[in-house]
Amino acid sequence: MKKTREQVLTDLRGLFGESRVITEENAVMNYDGDNNVYAKAFGAFLSPLPMCILNVCSTGEVAKALVYCNENGVGVIPRTGSSSYELLLTAVDGDCIVIDASGMKEIIKIDYDNMMATCQCGVPLIALEELLQAQGYTTGHSPQSQPLAQMGGLVATRSIGQFSTYYGGIEDLLCGLEAVLPDGKVVRIRNVPRRAAGPDLRHLFLGCEGALAFVTEVTVKIFRYYPEDMWLGGYVMKSFGEGLEACREIITAGYKPSVVRLYDKPDFDYNFGSIELNEGEAFMFFTAEGPGEVARAVGSGIDRIARERGGRYVGTEAVAHWLKHRNDRCAIFGTEKRREGYRQKKTFYATTEISASWTDIQEIYKNVMERLPREIDNLTVFGGHVSHSYQNGTNIYFVYEFKVFSPEAYLGEHRRIIDAICDEVLKLPTGSCVHHHSMGKMRLHLAEREHGNSYELIRSLKEMMDPNGIMNPGALVAKK
Ligand SMILES: Cc1cc2nc3c(=O)[nH]c(=O)nc-3n(C[C@H](O)[C@H](O)[C@H](O)COP(=O)(O)OP(=O)(O)OC[C@H]3O[C@@H](n4cnc5c(N)ncnc54)[C@H](O)[C@@H]3O)c2cc1C
């Protein structure tokens, strides 16, 4: 027979001790920085609440908690930094608990000979990065949420950093890991440089959204860091489309900048505005890293192509400004200041990140920019930027702010925008409607369109790894 909330809480207190089981209303309502963030500013709360937050301190405790939840049909939302979007941490009903592993914050080993760092899942990325930089090394992983995110969540969301064109996304950085399966079994993927022993099992955990297993330990690559040799360059392009062409040319010619960014005017003016752009113009900028000779050579190739493609060189100041302020948004995430901003302006700002081949992305940008203002009449800001580029394509972050009609309706209004963008993306053969934030519960209804007939494999994976469906119910596949 299904246990009541009170029975579950009593059992957990018995297993872990009173102080580890948090039921205080304010803590439970705010365990998820993204969930209902606008509505909460107005005192409205629209989602079911988990029964409690359970704080765990070791792999053994994670295993003990999962065994209990699996045997008793209690849902589990794994949490580390709580910086995710897309309702990843949001409960779909009240039959679940949050397991918070942010207390697992030991940096276990830094192996400078083999260029790897091993951490517990609750290590803040910023803590690892600061430790490494002090020794002349870097993780190379620098999402905008670097001051907030932790190692387990970074793996579980398939995160990507701002310097990804040089260092790669987390999928390129992850060497191996330890994870706990829903039945409590602890599995380990060893840190080999490469293997061809069947499918790559790391990918069961990369982007698992906490819906397949609980990641408890992570080993990532580290790199030598040469900040003093970083090359910077900024260019004004006549249009966003011409900027895209220039980025394509630079990447496919074989240059490997660390940052490749291209902003249209509305996005740049809203987020930075550190140089003047005329109507229709775009701001494109790059950094190149590595040992000085490499960074300079890459920089000189970028500069030649950017100018050949009509770029007007505007120096390094605006790039330096971006480097300095690129993570400022984190300072207000989850704070009263952010809520006060909502109450004052009654607008909501968000982003939707997608990707496509170099040719399809041109069409997507054009179609989305035409469609949104036609369909959504309460947009107050709307634009986009490129921030991660590949040999075969790139991404666009569409950024938008809209006037909110009522706190209760804002989530629905936000969904309309996401759906319109993603609809345009998924019409194109190489379009992906989620570049790095994860599907979460916000875009899950698009999973069939995103994956086509291979979505069946994700359903089978969920069935196989989590037969009782306890892990992050409603993520990756709909809750049964
Ligand atoms: C201002 C801001 C900027 C951002 N910029 C970027 C960016 O540049 N690039 C980017 O990729 N993302 C970005 N994000 C999104 C977010 O920071 C990332 O998704 C990050 O990886 C989440 O890590 P976290 O530790 O906060 O995870 P959480 O928010 O705690 O959890 C995220 C997901 O992972 C699961 N999870 C957490 N820990 C574990 C675990 N130990 N085992 C299994 N599952 C787990 C959770 O259940 C949830 O589904 C940004 C967010 C903010 C607020």
Coordinates of C-alpha atoms and ligand atoms in Angstrom, one line a residue:
M1 CA 0.0 0.0 0.0
K2 CA 1.2 3.5 -0.9
K3 CA 2.7 5.4 2.1
T4 CA 1.3 8.7 3.2
R5 CA 3.4 11.8 3.2
E6 CA 3.6 11.6 7.0
Q7 CA 4.8 8.0 6.9
V8 CA 7.5 8.9 4.3
L9 CA 8.7 11.8 6.4
T10 CA 8.8 9.6 9.5
D11 CA 10.8 6.9 7.6
L12 CA 13.3 9.4 6.2
R13 CA 13.8 11.0 9.6
G14 CA 14.4 7.5 11.0
L15 CA 16.9 6.7 8.3
F16 CA 18.8 10.0 8.1
G17 CA 18.0 11.9 11.2
E18 CA 15.6 14.8 11.8
S19 CA 17.9 17.6 10.7
R20 CA 18.4 16.2 7.1
V21 CA 14.7 16.2 6.3
I22 CA 13.6 19.7 5.4
T23 CA 9.9 20.4 5.3
E24 CA 9.9 24.1 6.2
E25 CA 7.4 25.7 3.7
N26 CA 9.7 28.5 2.5
A27 CA 12.6 26.1 1.8
V28 CA 10.4 23.7 -0.1
M29 CA 8.6 26.4 -2.1
N30 CA 12.0 27.8 -3.2
Y31 CA 14.0 24.7 -3.7
D32 CA 13.8 25.3 -7.4
G33 CA 15.1 28.7 -8.6
D34 CA 13.3 28.5 -12.0
N35 CA 9.9 27.2 -11.0
N36 CA 7.1 29.8 -10.9
V37 CA 9.7 32.4 -10.5
Y38 CA 7.5 35.2 -11.8
A39 CA 4.3 34.1 -10.1
K40 CA 6.1 33.8 -6.8
A41 CA 7.1 37.4 -7.0
F42 CA 3.4 38.2 -6.7
G43 CA 2.6 35.7 -4.0
A44 CA 1.1 33.1 -6.4
F45 CA 2.3 29.5 -6.4
L46 CA 1.1 27.2 -9.1
S47 CA 2.9 23.9 -8.9
P48 CA 2.7 20.9 -6.6
L49 CA 5.3 20.8 -3.8
P50 CA 7.6 17.9 -3.0
M51 CA 7.1 16.3 0.4
C52 CA 10.6 17.5 1.6
I53 CA 14.2 18.2 0.7
L54 CA 16.5 15.4 1.9
N55 CA 20.1 16.5 2.3
V56 CA 22.6 13.7 1.5
C57 CA 26.4 13.7 2.2
S58 CA 27.8 10.6 0.5
T59 CA 27.3 8.0 -2.2
G60 CA 26.1 5.6 0.4
E61 CA 23.4 8.0 1.6
V62 CA 22.2 8.5 -2.0
A63 CA 22.0 4.8 -2.4
K64 CA 20.1 4.4 0.9
A65 CA 17.6 7.1 -0.1
L66 CA 17.1 5.6 -3.6
V67 CA 16.5 2.1 -2.3
Y68 CA 13.8 3.5 0.1
C69 CA 12.2 5.6 -2.6
N70 CA 12.3 2.8 -5.2
E71 CA 10.7 0.3 -2.8
N72 CA 8.0 2.7 -1.8
G73 CA 7.2 4.4 -5.1
V74 CA 8.4 7.8 -4.0
G75 CA 9.6 10.1 -6.8
V76 CA 13.1 11.6 -6.5
I77 CA 14.2 14.9 -8.0
P78 CA 18.0 15.0 -7.8
R79 CA 19.4 18.5 -7.1
T80 CA 22.8 20.1 -7.0
G81 CA 23.2 23.8 -7.9
S82 CA 19.5 24.5 -8.6
S83 CA 20.4 26.8 -11.5
S84 CA 18.6 25.0 -14.2
Y85 CA 15.8 26.3 -16.4
E86 CA 13.1 24.5 -18.3
L87 CA 11.3 23.3 -15.2
L88 CA 13.9 20.6 -14.8
L89 CA 13.5 20.6 -11.0
T90 CA 9.8 21.2 -10.9
A91 CA 7.6 18.5 -9.4
V92 CA 4.7 17.3 -11.5
D93 CA 2.9 16.0 -8.4
G94 CA 3.4 15.9 -4.7
D95 CA 4.5 12.2 -4.6
C96 CA 8.2 13.0 -4.6
I97 CA 11.1 14.3 -2.6
V98 CA 14.1 16.4 -3.6
I99 CA 17.4 14.8 -2.9
D100 CA 19.9 17.6 -2.5
A101 CA 23.5 16.6 -3.0
S102 CA 25.0 20.1 -2.8
G103 CA 26.6 19.0 0.5
M104 CA 28.8 16.5 -1.5
K105 CA 31.4 19.1 -2.2
E106 CA 34.8 17.4 -1.9
I107 CA 37.3 17.9 -4.7
I108 CA 38.7 14.4 -4.5
K109 CA 41.8 14.6 -6.7
I110 CA 43.5 16.8 -9.2
D111 CA 45.8 14.8 -11.4
Y112 CA 48.1 17.3 -13.1
D113 CA 50.1 14.6 -15.0
N114 CA 47.0 13.2 -16.7
M115 CA 45.0 16.4 -16.8
M116 CA 41.9 15.3 -14.9
A117 CA 40.0 16.6 -11.9
T118 CA 37.7 14.3 -9.9
C119 CA 34.9 15.8 -7.7
Q120 CA 31.9 14.9 -5.8
C121 CA 28.7 15.9 -7.6
G122 CA 28.0 18.9 -5.3
V123 CA 31.3 20.7 -6.0
P124 CA 30.5 24.2 -7.4
L125 CA 32.1 24.6 -10.8
I126 CA 33.5 28.0 -9.6
A127 CA 35.3 26.4 -6.7
L128 CA 37.1 23.9 -9.0
E129 CA 37.8 26.6 -11.5
E130 CA 39.3 29.0 -9.0
L131 CA 41.5 26.3 -7.5
L132 CA 42.7 25.3 -10.9
Q133 CA 43.3 28.9 -12.1
A134 CA 45.5 29.5 -9.1
Q135 CA 47.8 26.8 -10.4
G136 CA 47.7 27.9 -14.0
Y137 CA 45.0 25.5 -15.2
T138 CA 41.4 25.6 -16.1
T139 CA 38.4 23.3 -16.6
G140 CA 37.6 25.1 -19.9
H141 CA 34.0 24.8 -18.8
S142 CA 32.4 28.2 -18.4
P143 CA 28.6 28.3 -18.7
Q144 CA 27.1 31.7 -17.8
S145 CA 25.9 29.9 -14.6
Q146 CA 29.5 29.1 -13.6
P147 CA 29.0 30.9 -10.2
L148 CA 25.9 28.8 -9.5
A149 CA 26.1 25.3 -11.1
Q150 CA 27.6 22.2 -9.6
M151 CA 29.3 19.2 -11.2
G152 CA 26.4 16.7 -11.0
G153 CA 23.9 19.1 -12.6
L154 CA 26.4 20.1 -15.3
V155 CA 26.6 16.5 -16.4
A156 CA 22.9 15.8 -16.1
T157 CA 21.9 18.8 -18.3
R158 CA 24.6 18.3 -21.0
S159 CA 25.8 21.8 -20.2
I160 CA 28.0 23.9 -22.4
G161 CA 30.4 26.8 -21.6
Q162 CA 31.1 30.1 -23.3
F163 CA 34.5 28.9 -24.5
S164 CA 33.1 25.7 -26.0
T165 CA 34.4 26.1 -29.5
Y166 CA 37.9 25.5 -28.2
Y167 CA 37.3 23.3 -25.1
G168 CA 34.0 21.5 -26.1
G169 CA 30.8 20.9 -24.1
I170 CA 30.6 18.8 -21.0
E171 CA 30.3 15.7 -23.3
D172 CA 33.9 16.4 -24.5
L173 CA 35.2 17.1 -21.0
L174 CA 33.7 14.3 -19.0
C175 CA 36.2 11.4 -18.5
G176 CA 34.2 9.1 -16.3
L177 CA 31.9 9.1 -13.3
E178 CA 30.2 7.3 -10.5
A179 CA 26.4 7.0 -10.3
V180 CA 23.7 5.4 -8.3
L181 CA 21.0 3.5 -10.1
P182 CA 17.4 3.8 -8.8
D183 CA 17.7 0.4 -7.1
G184 CA 20.7 1.6 -5.1
K185 CA 23.4 -0.1 -7.2
V186 CA 26.5 2.0 -7.5
V187 CA 28.1 1.9 -11.0
R188 CA 31.4 3.5 -12.1
I189 CA 32.7 4.4 -15.5
R190 CA 36.5 4.4 -15.4
N191 CA 38.6 7.4 -16.6
V192 CA 40.1 5.9 -19.7
P193 CA 41.4 8.3 -22.5
R194 CA 39.2 6.5 -25.1
R195 CA 37.6 3.1 -25.5
A196 CA 35.9 1.2 -28.3
A197 CA 34.2 -1.4 -26.0
G198 CA 30.7 -0.9 -27.3
P199 CA 28.5 2.1 -26.9
D200 CA 29.8 5.0 -24.8
L201 CA 28.1 4.6 -21.4
R202 CA 28.9 8.1 -20.3
H203 CA 26.1 9.2 -22.6
L204 CA 23.5 7.4 -20.4
F205 CA 24.3 10.1 -17.8
L206 CA 25.1 13.1 -19.9
G207 CA 21.8 14.9 -20.3
C208 CA 19.9 12.3 -18.2
E209 CA 18.0 15.2 -16.5
G210 CA 18.1 13.2 -13.2
A211 CA 15.6 10.9 -14.8
L212 CA 17.8 7.8 -15.1
A213 CA 20.3 7.8 -12.2
F214 CA 21.9 9.9 -9.6
V215 CA 25.4 11.0 -10.5
T216 CA 27.6 11.1 -7.4
E217 CA 31.2 11.7 -8.7
V218 CA 32.5 13.3 -11.9
T219 CA 36.0 13.4 -13.5
V220 CA 36.6 16.1 -16.1
K221 CA 39.6 17.1 -18.2
I222 CA 41.7 20.1 -17.2
F223 CA 43.8 22.3 -19.4
R224 CA 46.7 24.7 -19.2
Y225 CA 45.5 28.2 -18.9
Y226 CA 47.1 31.2 -20.7
P227 CA 44.9 34.2 -20.0
E228 CA 47.6 36.7 -20.7
D229 CA 47.9 35.3 -24.3
M230 CA 44.2 35.5 -25.0
W231 CA 43.4 37.2 -28.4
L232 CA 40.3 39.3 -28.7
G233 CA 38.6 40.9 -31.6
G234 CA 35.2 42.6 -32.3
Y235 CA 33.6 43.5 -35.6
V236 CA 30.4 45.2 -36.7
M237 CA 28.7 43.3 -39.5
K238 CA 26.2 44.7 -41.9
S239 CA 23.6 42.1 -40.9
F240 CA 23.1 39.1 -38.7
G241 CA 23.0 36.9 -41.9
E242 CA 26.4 38.2 -43.0
G243 CA 27.8 37.6 -39.5
L244 CA 26.6 34.0 -39.7
E245 CA 28.4 33.6 -43.0
A246 CA 31.6 35.0 -41.5
C247 CA 31.3 32.6 -38.5
R248 CA 30.8 29.7 -40.9
E249 CA 33.8 30.6 -43.0
I250 CA 36.0 31.0 -39.9
I251 CA 35.1 27.7 -38.4
T252 CA 35.0 25.6 -41.5
A253 CA 38.4 27.0 -42.6
G254 CA 39.8 25.2 -39.6
Y255 CA 40.2 28.0 -37.0
K256 CA 39.4 27.2 -33.5
P257 CA 38.5 30.3 -31.6
S258 CA 37.3 29.8 -28.0
V259 CA 34.5 32.3 -28.1
V260 CA 32.4 32.8 -31.3
R261 CA 29.5 35.2 -30.7
L262 CA 27.3 37.1 -33.0
Y263 CA 24.5 39.4 -31.6
D264 CA 21.7 41.0 -33.5
K265 CA 21.0 44.6 -32.5
P266 CA 18.0 44.1 -30.2
D267 CA 19.8 41.4 -28.2
F268 CA 23.0 43.4 -28.0
D269 CA 21.3 46.6 -27.1
Y270 CA 19.3 44.9 -24.3
N271 CA 22.1 42.9 -22.8
F272 CA 25.3 44.9 -23.4
G273 CA 25.0 48.0 -25.6
S274 CA 28.7 48.7 -25.2
I275 CA 29.0 49.9 -28.8
E276 CA 26.5 51.7 -31.1
L277 CA 25.0 49.6 -33.8
N278 CA 22.9 51.0 -36.7
E279 CA 19.5 49.4 -37.4
G280 CA 20.0 45.9 -38.9
E281 CA 23.7 45.7 -38.0
A282 CA 25.2 42.9 -35.8
F283 CA 28.1 42.6 -33.5
M284 CA 30.4 39.7 -33.9
F285 CA 33.3 38.9 -31.7
F286 CA 35.9 36.2 -30.9
T287 CA 38.5 35.1 -28.5
A288 CA 41.4 32.7 -29.2
E289 CA 43.2 30.8 -26.5
G290 CA 46.1 28.5 -26.0
P291 CA 49.8 29.1 -26.0
G292 CA 50.6 32.5 -27.3
E293 CA 51.8 31.4 -30.8
V294 CA 48.5 29.4 -31.3
A295 CA 46.2 32.2 -30.0
R296 CA 47.9 34.8 -32.2
A297 CA 47.8 32.6 -35.3
V298 CA 44.1 31.8 -34.8
G299 CA 43.4 35.5 -34.1
S300 CA 45.1 36.6 -37.3
G301 CA 43.1 34.1 -39.4
I302 CA 39.9 35.2 -37.8
D303 CA 40.7 38.9 -38.4
R304 CA 41.5 38.3 -42.1
I305 CA 38.3 36.4 -42.7
A306 CA 36.1 38.8 -40.7
R307 CA 37.4 41.8 -42.6
E308 CA 37.1 40.0 -46.0
R309 CA 33.5 39.3 -45.1
G310 CA 32.8 43.0 -44.6
G311 CA 33.4 43.2 -40.9
R312 CA 34.3 46.6 -39.5
Y313 CA 37.0 46.1 -36.8
V314 CA 36.0 47.9 -33.6
G315 CA 38.8 46.9 -31.3
T316 CA 38.7 44.8 -28.1
E317 CA 36.9 47.1 -25.7
A318 CA 33.4 45.7 -26.2
V319 CA 34.8 42.1 -26.0
A320 CA 36.6 42.9 -22.8
H321 CA 33.3 44.4 -21.5
W322 CA 31.5 41.2 -22.4
L323 CA 34.2 39.1 -20.7
K324 CA 33.9 41.1 -17.5
H325 CA 30.1 41.2 -17.4
R326 CA 29.2 37.9 -19.0
N327 CA 28.0 36.2 -15.8
D328 CA 26.4 39.2 -14.1
R329 CA 22.9 37.7 -14.5
C330 CA 23.8 35.1 -11.9
A331 CA 24.0 37.7 -9.2
I332 CA 20.2 38.2 -9.2
F333 CA 19.1 34.7 -9.9
G334 CA 16.7 33.6 -7.2
T335 CA 17.0 36.8 -5.3
E336 CA 14.4 39.3 -4.0
K337 CA 16.0 41.9 -6.3
R338 CA 14.8 39.8 -9.3
R339 CA 11.3 39.5 -7.9
E340 CA 11.2 43.2 -7.2
G341 CA 12.2 43.8 -10.9
Y342 CA 9.2 41.7 -11.9
R343 CA 6.8 43.6 -9.7
Q344 CA 8.1 46.9 -11.0
K345 CA 8.2 46.1 -14.7
K346 CA 5.6 43.4 -15.0
T347 CA 7.7 41.8 -17.8
F348 CA 9.4 38.5 -18.0
Y349 CA 12.8 37.9 -19.8
A350 CA 13.8 34.5 -21.0
T351 CA 15.8 32.7 -23.6
T352 CA 15.3 29.6 -25.9
E353 CA 18.4 28.0 -27.3
I354 CA 18.2 26.0 -30.5
S355 CA 20.7 24.7 -33.1
A356 CA 20.8 23.9 -36.8
S357 CA 23.2 23.4 -39.7
W358 CA 24.8 26.6 -41.2
T359 CA 22.3 26.8 -44.0
D360 CA 19.2 26.0 -42.0
I361 CA 20.1 28.4 -39.3
Q362 CA 19.8 31.3 -41.7
E363 CA 16.2 30.3 -42.5
I364 CA 15.3 29.6 -38.9
Y365 CA 16.5 33.0 -37.8
K366 CA 14.5 34.7 -40.6
N367 CA 11.3 32.7 -40.0
V368 CA 11.4 33.1 -36.2
M369 CA 12.1 36.8 -36.4
E370 CA 9.1 37.2 -38.7
R371 CA 6.7 34.9 -36.9
L372 CA 7.1 35.9 -33.3
P373 CA 6.1 39.6 -33.5
R374 CA 3.2 38.6 -35.7
E375 CA 1.9 36.0 -33.3
I376 CA 2.9 37.4 -29.9
D377 CA 1.7 40.9 -29.4
N378 CA 3.0 41.5 -25.9
L379 CA 6.8 41.2 -26.8
T380 CA 8.8 44.1 -25.5
V381 CA 12.2 42.8 -26.6
F382 CA 13.0 40.2 -29.1
G383 CA 16.4 39.2 -30.7
G384 CA 19.0 36.6 -30.8
H385 CA 22.7 35.6 -30.7
V386 CA 25.0 32.9 -31.7
S387 CA 27.2 31.5 -29.0
H388 CA 28.4 28.0 -29.8
S389 CA 29.7 27.0 -33.2
Y390 CA 30.6 23.7 -34.8
Q391 CA 32.0 22.4 -38.1
N392 CA 28.4 21.5 -39.3
G393 CA 26.4 24.3 -37.8
T394 CA 25.7 26.6 -34.9
N395 CA 23.2 27.6 -32.2
I396 CA 21.0 30.6 -31.7
Y397 CA 19.8 31.8 -28.3
F398 CA 16.5 33.6 -29.0
V399 CA 16.1 36.2 -26.2
Y400 CA 12.8 37.9 -25.4
E401 CA 11.0 39.9 -22.9
F402 CA 7.2 40.0 -22.8
K403 CA 4.6 42.0 -20.9
V404 CA 2.9 39.7 -18.5
F405 CA -0.9 39.8 -18.3
S406 CA -1.2 38.0 -15.0
P407 CA 1.1 36.1 -12.7
E408 CA -1.1 33.0 -13.1
A409 CA -0.9 33.1 -16.9
Y410 CA 2.8 33.9 -17.3
L411 CA 3.9 30.3 -17.7
G412 CA 1.3 29.8 -20.5
E413 CA 2.4 32.9 -22.2
H414 CA 6.0 31.8 -22.0
R415 CA 5.1 28.4 -23.4
R416 CA 3.4 30.1 -26.5
I417 CA 6.7 31.8 -27.3
I418 CA 8.8 28.7 -26.8
D419 CA 6.4 26.6 -28.9
A420 CA 6.4 29.1 -31.8
I421 CA 10.2 29.2 -31.9
C422 CA 10.6 25.5 -31.6
D423 CA 7.9 24.9 -34.3
E424 CA 9.9 26.9 -36.8
V425 CA 13.1 25.1 -35.8
L426 CA 11.6 21.6 -36.1
K427 CA 10.3 22.3 -39.6
L428 CA 13.9 22.2 -40.8
P429 CA 15.7 18.9 -41.3
T430 CA 18.7 19.8 -39.1
G431 CA 17.0 21.9 -36.5
S432 CA 17.2 20.9 -32.8
C433 CA 14.8 22.6 -30.5
V434 CA 17.1 22.4 -27.5
H435 CA 20.8 23.2 -27.7
H436 CA 21.8 22.9 -24.0
H437 CA 19.3 23.7 -21.4
S438 CA 17.7 20.2 -21.6
M439 CA 14.1 19.4 -22.5
G440 CA 12.9 19.6 -18.9
K441 CA 9.2 19.6 -18.4
M442 CA 9.0 22.8 -20.5
R443 CA 9.8 21.2 -23.9
L444 CA 9.0 17.5 -23.2
H445 CA 5.9 17.7 -25.4
L446 CA 8.3 18.3 -28.4
A447 CA 10.4 15.2 -27.7
E448 CA 8.7 13.1 -30.4
R449 CA 9.3 15.7 -33.0
E450 CA 12.8 16.3 -31.8
H451 CA 13.9 12.7 -31.9
G452 CA 11.7 11.2 -34.5
N453 CA 11.4 7.4 -34.3
S454 CA 14.5 7.1 -32.2
Y455 CA 12.6 8.6 -29.2
E456 CA 11.5 5.0 -28.7
L457 CA 15.0 4.3 -27.5
I458 CA 14.7 6.9 -24.8
R459 CA 11.4 5.4 -23.6
S460 CA 13.1 1.9 -23.5
L461 CA 16.1 3.3 -21.6
K462 CA 13.9 4.8 -19.0
E463 CA 12.0 1.6 -18.7
M464 CA 15.2 -0.4 -18.3
M465 CA 17.1 1.9 -15.9
D466 CA 14.2 3.1 -13.9
P467 CA 11.4 0.5 -14.2
N468 CA 9.4 2.0 -11.3
G469 CA 9.6 5.5 -12.8
I470 CA 10.9 7.2 -9.6
M471 CA 13.6 9.4 -11.1
N472 CA 12.6 13.0 -11.8
P473 CA 9.1 12.0 -12.9
G474 CA 8.0 13.9 -16.0
A475 CA 11.5 14.5 -17.3
L476 CA 12.7 12.7 -20.5
V477 CA 9.4 10.8 -20.7
A478 CA 6.0 11.7 -19.5
K479 CA 5.0 10.3 -16.1
K480 CA 2.8 7.2 -16.4
Ligands
LIG1 C1 22.0 32.8 -15.3 C2 22.1 31.4 -15.9 C3 22.9 31.1 -17.0 C4 23.0 29.9 -17.5 N1 23.9 29.6 -18.5 C5 24.1 28.4 -19.0 C6 25.1 28.1 -20.0 O1 25.8 29.0 -20.4 N2 25.2 26.9 -20.4 C7 24.5 25.8 -19.9 O2 24.7 24.7 -20.3 N3 23.5 26.1 -19.0 C8 23.3 27.3 -18.5 N4 22.4 27.5 -17.5 C9 21.5 26.4 -17.1 C10 22.1 25.7 -15.8 O3 23.0 26.4 -15.1 C11 22.8 24.4 -16.2 O4 21.8 23.6 -16.8 C12 23.6 23.7 -15.1 O5 24.2 22.6 -15.7 C13 22.7 23.2 -14.0 O6 23.5 22.7 -13.0 P1 23.0 22.7 -11.5 O7 24.1 22.1 -10.6 O8 22.5 24.0 -11.1 O9 21.8 21.6 -11.6 P2 20.3 21.6 -11.0 O10 19.6 22.8 -11.4 O11 20.4 21.3 -9.5 O12 19.7 20.3 -11.7 C14 19.6 20.3 -13.1 C15 19.1 19.0 -13.6 O13 20.0 18.0 -13.4 C16 19.5 17.0 -12.5 N5 20.6 16.7 -11.5 C17 21.2 17.6 -10.7 N6 22.1 17.0 -10.0 C18 22.1 15.7 -10.4 C19 22.9 14.5 -10.0 N7 23.8 14.6 -9.1 N8 22.6 13.4 -10.6 C20 21.6 13.3 -11.6 N9 20.9 14.3 -11.9 C21 21.1 15.5 -11.4 C22 18.3 17.6 -11.8 O14 17.3 16.7 -11.4 C23 17.8 18.5 -12.9 O15 17.0 17.8 -13.8 C24 22.2 28.8 -17.0 C25 21.4 29.0 -15.9 C26 21.3 30.3 -15.3 C27 20.4 30.6 -14.1

